[in-house]
PDB file of C-alpha atoms in Angstrom:
ATOM      1  CA  UNK A 202      22.917 -20.279 -18.197  1.00  0.00           C
ATOM      2  CA  UNK A 203      20.968 -18.042 -20.395  1.00  0.00           C
ATOM      3  CA  UNK A 204      18.350 -17.663 -18.092  1.00  0.00           C
ATOM      4  CA  UNK A 205      20.996 -16.790 -15.031  1.00  0.00           C
ATOM      5  CA  UNK A 206      22.820 -14.053 -17.967  1.00  0.00           C
ATOM      6  CA  UNK A 207      19.266 -12.723 -18.449  1.00  0.00           C
ATOM      7  CA  UNK A 208      18.183 -12.352 -14.848  1.00  0.00           C
ATOM      8  CA  UNK A 209      21.625 -10.215 -14.107  1.00  0.00           C
ATOM      9  CA  UNK A 210      21.300  -8.091 -16.963  1.00  0.00           C
ATOM     10  CA  UNK A 211      17.575  -7.228 -15.851  1.00  0.00           C
ATOM     11  CA  UNK A 212      19.288  -6.452 -12.281  1.00  0.00           C
ATOM     12  CA  UNK A 213      21.615  -4.529 -14.210  1.00  0.00           C
ATOM     13  CA  UNK A 214      19.355  -2.402 -15.893  1.00  0.00           C
ATOM     14  CA  UNK A 215      16.953  -1.918 -13.061  1.00  0.00           C
ATOM     15  CA  UNK A 216      20.010  -0.754 -10.763  1.00  0.00           C
ATOM     16  CA  UNK A 217      20.731   1.935 -13.792  1.00  0.00           C
ATOM     17  CA  UNK A 218      17.226   3.141 -14.080  1.00  0.00           C
ATOM     18  CA  UNK A 219      17.099   3.585 -10.032  1.00  0.00           C
ATOM     19  CA  UNK A 220      20.720   5.396 -10.083  1.00  0.00           C
ATOM     20  CA  UNK A 221      19.639   7.538 -12.783  1.00  0.00           C
ATOM     21  CA  UNK A 222      16.409   8.654 -10.954  1.00  0.00           C
ATOM     22  CA  UNK A 223      16.847  12.559  -9.039  1.00  0.00           C
ATOM     23  CA  UNK A 224      17.023  12.030  -5.505  1.00  0.00           C
ATOM     24  CA  UNK A 225      14.197  13.607  -4.599  1.00  0.00           C
ATOM     25  CA  UNK A 226      12.367  11.469  -7.336  1.00  0.00           C
ATOM     26  CA  UNK A 227      14.022   8.386  -4.880  1.00  0.00           C
ATOM     27  CA  UNK A 228      12.344  10.032  -1.548  1.00  0.00           C
ATOM     28  CA  UNK A 229       9.154  10.753  -3.382  1.00  0.00           C
ATOM     29  CA  UNK A 230       8.601   6.932  -4.251  1.00  0.00           C
ATOM     30  CA  UNK A 231       9.995   6.019  -0.495  1.00  0.00           C
ATOM     31  CA  UNK A 232       7.372   7.744   0.919  1.00  0.00           C
ATOM     32  CA  UNK A 233       4.708   6.544  -0.928  1.00  0.00           C
ATOM     33  CA  UNK A 234       5.306   3.037  -0.471  1.00  0.00           C
ATOM     34  CA  UNK A 235       5.448   4.306   3.236  1.00  0.00           C
ATOM     35  CA  UNK A 236       1.789   6.169   2.835  1.00  0.00           C
ATOM     36  CA  UNK A 237       0.515   2.900   1.081  1.00  0.00           C
ATOM     37  CA  UNK A 238       1.254   0.635   4.119  1.00  0.00           C
ATOM     38  CA  UNK A 239      -0.231   3.411   6.391  1.00  0.00           C
ATOM     39  CA  UNK A 240      -3.057   3.068   4.046  1.00  0.00           C
ATOM     40  CA  UNK A 241      -3.268  -0.522   4.267  1.00  0.00           C
ATOM     41  CA  UNK A 242      -2.757  -0.526   7.817  1.00  0.00           C
ATOM     42  CA  UNK A 243      -5.655   1.360   8.640  1.00  0.00           C
ATOM     43  CA  UNK A 244      -7.834  -0.552   6.264  1.00  0.00           C
ATOM     44  CA  UNK A 245      -6.626  -3.656   7.843  1.00  0.00           C
ATOM     45  CA  UNK A 246      -7.601  -2.243  11.174  1.00  0.00           C
ATOM     46  CA  UNK A 247     -10.772  -0.736  10.162  1.00  0.00           C
ATOM     47  CA  UNK A 248     -11.761  -4.276   9.240  1.00  0.00           C
ATOM     48  CA  UNK A 249     -11.020  -6.134  12.232  1.00  0.00           C
ATOM     49  CA  UNK A 250     -12.627  -3.836  14.396  1.00  0.00           C
ATOM     50  CA  UNK A 251     -15.909  -4.113  12.580  1.00  0.00           C
ATOM     51  CA  UNK A 252     -18.607  -5.823  14.151  1.00  0.00           C
ATOM     52  CA  UNK A 253     -20.056  -8.581  11.937  1.00  0.00           C
ATOM     53  CA  UNK A 254     -23.512  -8.643  13.518  1.00  0.00           C
ATOM     54  CA  UNK A 255     -24.361  -5.409  13.833  1.00  0.00           C
ATOM     55  CA  UNK A 256     -26.568  -3.205  11.994  1.00  0.00           C
ATOM     56  CA  UNK A 257     -23.200  -0.883  11.610  1.00  0.00           C
ATOM     57  CA  UNK A 258     -22.931   1.224   8.748  1.00  0.00           C
ATOM     58  CA  UNK A 259     -26.192  -0.184   7.558  1.00  0.00           C
ATOM     59  CA  UNK A 260     -26.973   3.423   5.633  1.00  0.00           C
ATOM     60  CA  UNK A 261     -27.331   4.669   2.863  1.00  0.00           C
ATOM     61  CA  UNK A 262     -23.457   5.569   1.048  1.00  0.00           C
ATOM     62  CA  UNK A 263     -22.535   8.995   1.791  1.00  0.00           C
ATOM     63  CA  UNK A 264     -23.331  10.968  -1.952  1.00  0.00           C
ATOM     64  CA  UNK A 265     -20.319  13.239  -1.010  1.00  0.00           C
ATOM     65  CA  UNK A 266     -18.087  10.545  -1.316  1.00  0.00           C
ATOM     66  CA  UNK A 267     -19.492   9.772  -5.048  1.00  0.00           C
ATOM     67  CA  UNK A 268     -19.303  13.141  -5.768  1.00  0.00           C
ATOM     68  CA  UNK A 269     -15.621  13.563  -4.487  1.00  0.00           C
ATOM     69  CA  UNK A 270     -14.591  10.537  -6.883  1.00  0.00           C
ATOM     70  CA  UNK A 271     -15.223  12.369  -9.811  1.00  0.00           C
ATOM     71  CA  UNK A 272     -14.004  15.483  -8.639  1.00  0.00           C
ATOM     72  CA  UNK A 273     -10.498  13.580  -8.281  1.00  0.00           C
ATOM     73  CA  UNK A 274     -10.625  11.144 -11.386  1.00  0.00           C
ATOM     74  CA  UNK A 275     -11.216  14.504 -13.460  1.00  0.00           C
ATOM     75  CA  UNK A 276      -7.876  16.267 -11.243  1.00  0.00           C
ATOM     76  CA  UNK A 277      -6.019  13.309 -12.422  1.00  0.00           C
ATOM     77  CA  UNK A 278      -6.604  14.387 -16.184  1.00  0.00           C
ATOM     78  CA  UNK A 279      -6.150  18.210 -15.361  1.00  0.00           C
ATOM     79  CA  UNK A 280      -2.511  17.783 -13.477  1.00  0.00           C
ATOM     80  CA  UNK A 281      -1.419  15.106 -16.475  1.00  0.00           C
ATOM     81  CA  UNK A 282      -1.743  18.163 -18.542  1.00  0.00           C
ATOM     82  CA  UNK A 283       0.988  19.969 -16.484  1.00  0.00           C
ATOM     83  CA  UNK A 284       4.168  18.052 -17.579  1.00  0.00           C
ATOM     84  CA  UNK A 285       3.531  18.107 -21.721  1.00  0.00           C
ATOM     85  CA  UNK A 286       2.666  21.994 -21.008  1.00  0.00           C
ATOM     86  CA  UNK A 287       6.206  22.367 -19.792  1.00  0.00           C
ATOM     87  CA  UNK A 288       7.785  20.396 -22.005  1.00  0.00           C
ATOM     88  CA  UNK A 289       5.842  22.389 -24.924  1.00  0.00           C
ATOM     89  CA  UNK A 290       7.365  25.672 -23.064  1.00  0.00           C
ATOM     90  CA  UNK A 291       3.765  27.146 -22.533  1.00  0.00           C
ATOM     91  CA  UNK A 292       3.596  28.756 -19.372  1.00  0.00           C
ATOM     92  CA  UNK A 293       0.169  29.659 -20.108  1.00  0.00           C
ATOM     93  CA  UNK A 294      -0.876  25.882 -20.310  1.00  0.00           C
ATOM     94  CA  UNK A 295       0.754  25.114 -17.055  1.00  0.00           C
ATOM     95  CA  UNK A 296      -0.538  28.174 -15.133  1.00  0.00           C
ATOM     96  CA  UNK A 297      -3.830  26.363 -16.786  1.00  0.00           C
ATOM     97  CA  UNK A 298      -3.845  22.990 -15.340  1.00  0.00           C
ATOM     98  CA  UNK A 299      -2.074  23.905 -12.622  1.00  0.00           C
ATOM     99  CA  UNK A 300      -4.655  25.832 -11.251  1.00  0.00           C
ATOM    100  CA  UNK A 301      -7.513  23.797 -12.221  1.00  0.00           C
ATOM    101  CA  UNK A 302      -5.716  20.907 -10.768  1.00  0.00           C
ATOM    102  CA  UNK A 303      -5.566  22.863  -7.494  1.00  0.00           C
ATOM    103  CA  UNK A 304      -8.984  23.954  -7.688  1.00  0.00           C
ATOM    104  CA  UNK A 305     -10.131  20.527  -7.832  1.00  0.00           C
ATOM    105  CA  UNK A 306      -8.325  19.424  -4.995  1.00  0.00           C
ATOM    106  CA  UNK A 307      -9.980  22.182  -2.786  1.00  0.00           C
ATOM    107  CA  UNK A 308     -13.215  21.047  -4.198  1.00  0.00           C
ATOM    108  CA  UNK A 309     -12.449  17.700  -3.442  1.00  0.00           C
ATOM    109  CA  UNK A 310     -11.608  18.139   0.260  1.00  0.00           C
ATOM    110  CA  UNK A 311     -14.348  20.325   0.760  1.00  0.00           C
ATOM    111  CA  UNK A 312     -16.615  17.657  -0.627  1.00  0.00           C
ATOM    112  CA  UNK A 313     -14.966  15.079   1.600  1.00  0.00           C
ATOM    113  CA  UNK A 314     -15.794  17.204   4.569  1.00  0.00           C
ATOM    114  CA  UNK A 315     -19.549  17.185   3.391  1.00  0.00           C
ATOM    115  CA  UNK A 316     -19.178  13.162   3.357  1.00  0.00           C
ATOM    116  CA  UNK A 317     -18.185  13.754   7.014  1.00  0.00           C
ATOM    117  CA  UNK A 318     -21.176  15.845   7.993  1.00  0.00           C
ATOM    118  CA  UNK A 319     -23.777  12.885   6.049  1.00  0.00           C
ATOM    119  CA  UNK A 320     -21.688  10.145   8.407  1.00  0.00           C
ATOM    120  CA  UNK A 321     -22.691  12.286  11.010  1.00  0.00           C
ATOM    121  CA  UNK A 322     -26.377  12.479  10.530  1.00  0.00           C
ATOM    122  CA  UNK A 323     -26.082   8.745  10.208  1.00  0.00           C
ATOM    123  CA  UNK A 324     -25.066   8.897  14.005  1.00  0.00           C
ATOM    124  CA  UNK A 325     -21.337   7.238  12.755  1.00  0.00           C
ATOM    125  CA  UNK A 326     -19.233   9.684  14.636  1.00  0.00           C
ATOM    126  CA  UNK A 327     -15.647   9.967  15.689  1.00  0.00           C
ATOM    127  CA  UNK A 328     -15.757   9.210  19.484  1.00  0.00           C
ATOM    128  CA  UNK A 329     -18.588   6.507  18.423  1.00  0.00           C
ATOM    129  CA  UNK A 330     -17.842   2.852  17.542  1.00  0.00           C
ATOM    130  CA  UNK A 331     -13.983   2.323  16.522  1.00  0.00           C
ATOM    131  CA  UNK A 332     -15.153   1.386  13.453  1.00  0.00           C
ATOM    132  CA  UNK A 333     -16.748   4.897  12.858  1.00  0.00           C
ATOM    133  CA  UNK A 334     -13.566   6.453  13.894  1.00  0.00           C
ATOM    134  CA  UNK A 335     -11.413   4.297  11.578  1.00  0.00           C
ATOM    135  CA  UNK A 336     -13.474   5.972   8.776  1.00  0.00           C
ATOM    136  CA  UNK A 337     -12.761   9.482   9.538  1.00  0.00           C
ATOM    137  CA  UNK A 338      -9.233   8.536  10.399  1.00  0.00           C
ATOM    138  CA  UNK A 339      -8.653   6.833   6.933  1.00  0.00           C
ATOM    139  CA  UNK A 340     -10.649   9.688   4.905  1.00  0.00           C
ATOM    140  CA  UNK A 341      -8.788  12.368   7.021  1.00  0.00           C
ATOM    141  CA  UNK A 342      -5.404  11.159   6.557  1.00  0.00           C
ATOM    142  CA  UNK A 343      -6.126  10.746   2.516  1.00  0.00           C
ATOM    143  CA  UNK A 344      -6.979  14.515   2.822  1.00  0.00           C
ATOM    144  CA  UNK A 345      -3.549  15.425   4.526  1.00  0.00           C
ATOM    145  CA  UNK A 346      -2.249  13.909   1.655  1.00  0.00           C
ATOM    146  CA  UNK A 347      -4.207  16.248  -0.624  1.00  0.00           C
ATOM    147  CA  UNK A 348      -3.764  19.538   1.526  1.00  0.00           C
ATOM    148  CA  UNK A 349      -0.136  18.862   1.300  1.00  0.00           C
ATOM    149  CA  UNK A 350       0.271  18.346  -2.560  1.00  0.00           C
ATOM    150  CA  UNK A 351      -2.172  21.078  -3.012  1.00  0.00           C
ATOM    151  CA  UNK A 352       0.578  23.565  -0.944  1.00  0.00           C
ATOM    152  CA  UNK A 353       3.037  22.624  -3.138  1.00  0.00           C
ATOM    153  CA  UNK A 354       0.995  22.875  -6.497  1.00  0.00           C
ATOM    154  CA  UNK A 355       0.121  26.305  -5.442  1.00  0.00           C
ATOM    155  CA  UNK A 356       4.015  26.745  -4.916  1.00  0.00           C
ATOM    156  CA  UNK A 357       4.508  26.027  -8.181  1.00  0.00           C
ATOM    157  CA  UNK A 358       1.833  27.970  -9.597  1.00  0.00           C
ATOM    158  CA  UNK A 359       2.971  30.991  -8.032  1.00  0.00           C
ATOM    159  CA  UNK A 360       6.654  30.340  -9.227  1.00  0.00           C
ATOM    160  CA  UNK A 361       5.324  29.806 -12.592  1.00  0.00           C
ATOM    161  CA  UNK A 362       2.993  32.904 -12.527  1.00  0.00           C
ATOM    162  CA  UNK A 363       6.287  35.143 -11.581  1.00  0.00           C
ATOM    163  CA  UNK A 364       8.400  33.313 -14.099  1.00  0.00           C
ATOM    164  CA  UNK A 365       5.888  34.378 -16.863  1.00  0.00           C
ATOM    165  CA  UNK A 366       6.498  38.073 -16.383  1.00  0.00           C
ATOM    166  CA  UNK A 367      10.499  38.154 -16.653  1.00  0.00           C
ATOM    167  CA  UNK A 368      11.797  36.870 -20.369  1.00  0.00           C
ATOM    168  CA  UNK A 369      15.382  35.885 -18.799  1.00  0.00           C
ATOM    169  CA  UNK A 370      13.181  33.656 -15.945  1.00  0.00           C
ATOM    170  CA  UNK A 371      11.099  32.193 -18.427  1.00  0.00           C
ATOM    171  CA  UNK A 372      14.379  30.778 -20.334  1.00  0.00           C
ATOM    172  CA  UNK A 373      16.175  29.860 -17.553  1.00  0.00           C
ATOM    173  CA  UNK A 374      12.725  28.212 -15.946  1.00  0.00           C
ATOM    174  CA  UNK A 375      12.212  26.092 -19.084  1.00  0.00           C
ATOM    175  CA  UNK A 376      15.422  25.006 -19.367  1.00  0.00           C
ATOM    176  CA  UNK A 377      16.232  24.137 -15.948  1.00  0.00           C
ATOM    177  CA  UNK A 378      16.198  20.146 -15.734  1.00  0.00           C
ATOM    178  CA  UNK A 379      15.231  20.185 -11.883  1.00  0.00           C
ATOM    179  CA  UNK A 380      12.122  22.213 -12.838  1.00  0.00           C
ATOM    180  CA  UNK A 381      11.079  19.145 -15.125  1.00  0.00           C
ATOM    181  CA  UNK A 382      11.677  16.927 -11.898  1.00  0.00           C
ATOM    182  CA  UNK A 383       9.155  19.295  -9.382  1.00  0.00           C
ATOM    183  CA  UNK A 384       6.461  19.022 -12.129  1.00  0.00           C
ATOM    184  CA  UNK A 385       6.973  14.846 -12.215  1.00  0.00           C
ATOM    185  CA  UNK A 386       6.728  15.182  -8.129  1.00  0.00           C
ATOM    186  CA  UNK A 387       3.548  16.845  -8.267  1.00  0.00           C
ATOM    187  CA  UNK A 388       2.223  14.849 -11.175  1.00  0.00           C
ATOM    188  CA  UNK A 389       3.060  11.473  -9.696  1.00  0.00           C
ATOM    189  CA  UNK A 390       1.824  11.912  -5.880  1.00  0.00           C
ATOM    190  CA  UNK A 391      -1.147  13.610  -7.136  1.00  0.00           C
ATOM    191  CA  UNK A 392      -2.208  10.158  -9.135  1.00  0.00           C
ATOM    192  CA  UNK A 393      -0.703   8.440  -5.853  1.00  0.00           C
ATOM    193  CA  UNK A 394      -3.295  10.086  -4.248  1.00  0.00           C
ATOM    194  CA  UNK A 395      -6.155   9.437  -6.697  1.00  0.00           C
ATOM    195  CA  UNK A 396      -5.516   6.202  -7.353  1.00  0.00           C
ATOM    196  CA  UNK A 397      -5.285   5.731  -2.903  1.00  0.00           C
ATOM    197  CA  UNK A 398      -8.697   7.419  -3.063  1.00  0.00           C
ATOM    198  CA  UNK A 399     -10.922   5.157  -5.826  1.00  0.00           C
ATOM    199  CA  UNK A 400      -9.089   1.906  -3.731  1.00  0.00           C
ATOM    200  CA  UNK A 401     -10.685   3.654  -0.500  1.00  0.00           C
ATOM    201  CA  UNK A 402     -13.938   4.586  -2.512  1.00  0.00           C
ATOM    202  CA  UNK A 403     -14.974   0.761  -3.496  1.00  0.00           C
ATOM    203  CA  UNK A 404     -13.860  -0.104  -0.183  1.00  0.00           C
ATOM    204  CA  UNK A 405     -16.136   1.742   1.793  1.00  0.00           C
ATOM    205  CA  UNK A 406     -18.823   1.265  -0.948  1.00  0.00           C
ATOM    206  CA  UNK A 407     -18.783  -2.453  -0.076  1.00  0.00           C
ATOM    207  CA  UNK A 408     -18.770  -1.781   3.753  1.00  0.00           C
ATOM    208  CA  UNK A 409     -21.870  -0.288   3.741  1.00  0.00           C
TER     209      UNK A 409
END
């Protein structure tokens, strides 16, 4: 009886937490689950399509993928400083960390494209073997997610920049609860794409 009551209490607590979330955060988490399923599906498809006895992917692992992994891990740190800066009401700090995060996101995307060129130089082409095509599809799908959150980050950065020039806007900006939700969305989704890439990186690493 005690265990049953404990389970009911846990369920009620979980429901309360879900109900307390902002609708945009709920939508974000649902979309993250959907994206995770898509990545899982493409990874399974890549595994199934990869020939077991051929020399496919018996090449040196693209160095650009290694470099981009360090870049995105660094961006995970910079984005983690954005929300604390907002809570301290420090717009200059917000702009600094947000700007660095966006810049690292752009560098990551550029280095990923260099990784595609490394694959092409080893005759792994998008129009070639379907396993090779999946490499481009999976990493390209990830870049689309990165570019999407970069655009969102740029919008927040511009908004913060314009707000810092107006005292009244500054006051409203830092006391607006939804503004914190915006940065929460940025931070959570950025960490999500970071985790996804780390998983993909090690998956690709052991595939070569």
